[in-house]
Coordinates of C-alpha atoms in Angstrom, one line a residue:
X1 CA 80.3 87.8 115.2
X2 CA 81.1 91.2 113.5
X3 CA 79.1 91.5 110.2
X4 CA 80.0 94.2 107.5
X5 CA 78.7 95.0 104.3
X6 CA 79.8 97.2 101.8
X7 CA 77.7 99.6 99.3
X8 CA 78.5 102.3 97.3
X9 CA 80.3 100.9 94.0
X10 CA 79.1 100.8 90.7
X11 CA 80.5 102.4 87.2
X12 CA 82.2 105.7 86.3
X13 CA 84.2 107.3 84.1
X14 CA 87.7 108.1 84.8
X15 CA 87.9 111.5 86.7
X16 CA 84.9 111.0 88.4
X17 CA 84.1 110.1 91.9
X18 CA 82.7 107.3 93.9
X19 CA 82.1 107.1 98.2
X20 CA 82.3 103.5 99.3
X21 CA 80.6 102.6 102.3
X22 CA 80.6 99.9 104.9
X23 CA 77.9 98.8 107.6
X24 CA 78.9 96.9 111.1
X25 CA 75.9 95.1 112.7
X26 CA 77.5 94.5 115.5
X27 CA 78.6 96.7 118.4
X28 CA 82.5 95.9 118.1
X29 CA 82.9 97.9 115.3
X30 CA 84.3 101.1 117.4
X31 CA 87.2 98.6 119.1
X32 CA 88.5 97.9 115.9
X33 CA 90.3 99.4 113.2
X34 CA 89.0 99.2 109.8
X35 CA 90.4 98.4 106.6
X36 CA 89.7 99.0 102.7
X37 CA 91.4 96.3 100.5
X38 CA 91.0 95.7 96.8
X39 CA 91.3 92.4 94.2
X40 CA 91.3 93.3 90.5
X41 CA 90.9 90.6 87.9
X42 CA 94.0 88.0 88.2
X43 CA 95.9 90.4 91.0
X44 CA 96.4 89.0 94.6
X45 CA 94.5 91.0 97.2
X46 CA 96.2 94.4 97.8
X47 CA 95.6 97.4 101.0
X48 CA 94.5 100.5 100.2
X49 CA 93.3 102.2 103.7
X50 CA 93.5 101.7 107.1
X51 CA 92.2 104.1 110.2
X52 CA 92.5 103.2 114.1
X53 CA 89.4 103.4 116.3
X54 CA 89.9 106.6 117.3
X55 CA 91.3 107.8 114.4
X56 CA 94.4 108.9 115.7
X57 CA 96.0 107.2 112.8
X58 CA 95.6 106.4 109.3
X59 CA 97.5 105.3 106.1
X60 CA 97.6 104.9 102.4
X61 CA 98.4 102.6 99.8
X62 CA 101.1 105.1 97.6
X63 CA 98.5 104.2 94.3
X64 CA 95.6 106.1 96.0
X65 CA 97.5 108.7 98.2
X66 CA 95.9 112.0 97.8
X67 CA 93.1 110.9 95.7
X68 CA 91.2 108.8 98.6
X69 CA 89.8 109.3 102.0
X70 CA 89.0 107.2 104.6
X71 CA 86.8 108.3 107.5
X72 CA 84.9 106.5 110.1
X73 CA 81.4 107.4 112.1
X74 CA 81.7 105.1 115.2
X75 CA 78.4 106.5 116.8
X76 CA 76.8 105.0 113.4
X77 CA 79.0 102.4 112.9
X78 CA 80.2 103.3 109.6
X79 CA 83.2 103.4 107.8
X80 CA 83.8 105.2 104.6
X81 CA 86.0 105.5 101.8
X82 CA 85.8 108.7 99.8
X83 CA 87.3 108.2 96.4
X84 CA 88.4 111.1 94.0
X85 CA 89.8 111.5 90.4
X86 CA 89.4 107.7 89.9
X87 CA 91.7 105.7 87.3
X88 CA 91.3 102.5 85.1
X89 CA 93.4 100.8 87.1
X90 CA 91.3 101.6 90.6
X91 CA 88.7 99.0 89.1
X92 CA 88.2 96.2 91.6
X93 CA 86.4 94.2 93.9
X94 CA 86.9 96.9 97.2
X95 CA 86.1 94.8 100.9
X96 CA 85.7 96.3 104.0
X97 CA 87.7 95.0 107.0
X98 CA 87.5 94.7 110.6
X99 CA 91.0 94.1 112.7
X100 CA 92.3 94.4 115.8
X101 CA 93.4 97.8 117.4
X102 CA 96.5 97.9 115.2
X103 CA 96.9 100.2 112.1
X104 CA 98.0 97.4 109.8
X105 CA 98.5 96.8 106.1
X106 CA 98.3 93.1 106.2
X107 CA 95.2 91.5 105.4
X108 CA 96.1 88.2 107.3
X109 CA 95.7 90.1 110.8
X110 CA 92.2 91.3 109.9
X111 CA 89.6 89.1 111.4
X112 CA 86.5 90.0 109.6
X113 CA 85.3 91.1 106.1
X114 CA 82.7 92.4 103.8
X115 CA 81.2 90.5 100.8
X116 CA 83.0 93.5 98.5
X117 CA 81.6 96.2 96.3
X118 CA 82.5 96.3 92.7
X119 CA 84.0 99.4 91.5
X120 CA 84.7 99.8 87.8
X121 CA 86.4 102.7 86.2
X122 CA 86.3 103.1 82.4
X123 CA 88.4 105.2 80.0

């Protein structure tokens, strides 16, 4: 069973930066493509990122477009997020997702996820 875990969040001020990072312990993580998602107090469970194995493809919620990155190391089994000029409203619980090899935007179609990373932005 594919494991991930998720590091790299903590507290910042708006403007500043923050690179989330996510761990795969098992060898499937290159078949896959890999998700970011977010949940903020009392909000449903929303996309931010997606990339395909090889990635050929990749897409962005509009909220973070231009502002984050997502990259993947499959040789090290890692899969990033690189997040830039950070908002308020960017504070969430961010998880780390593992589906199938379709660039998707639906959380329901990825299989396996991360324990999540808190990420708070203050004003």
């Amino acid at each position: 069973q594919v494991q991930l875990v998720e590091s790299g969040g903590g507290l910042v001020q708006a403007g500043g930066s923050l690179r989330l990072s996510c761990a795969a312990s098992e060898r499937t993580f290159s078949s896959n493509t890999m998700g970011w998602f977010r949940q903020a107090p009392g909000k449903e469970r929303e996309f931010v990122a997606a990339i395909t194995r090889r990635g050929f493809s990749i897409r962005y919620a509009d909220s973070v477009k231009d502002r984050f990155t997502i990259s993947r190391d499959n040789a090290k089994k890692m899969v990033y997020l690189q997040m830039n000029s950070l908002k308020p409203e960017d504070t969430a619980v961010y998880y780390c997702a593992a589906g199938p090899a379709i660039l998707s935007t639906n959380a329901a179609l990825y299989e396996y996820w991360g324990q999540g990373t808190q990420v708070t932005v203050s004003s």
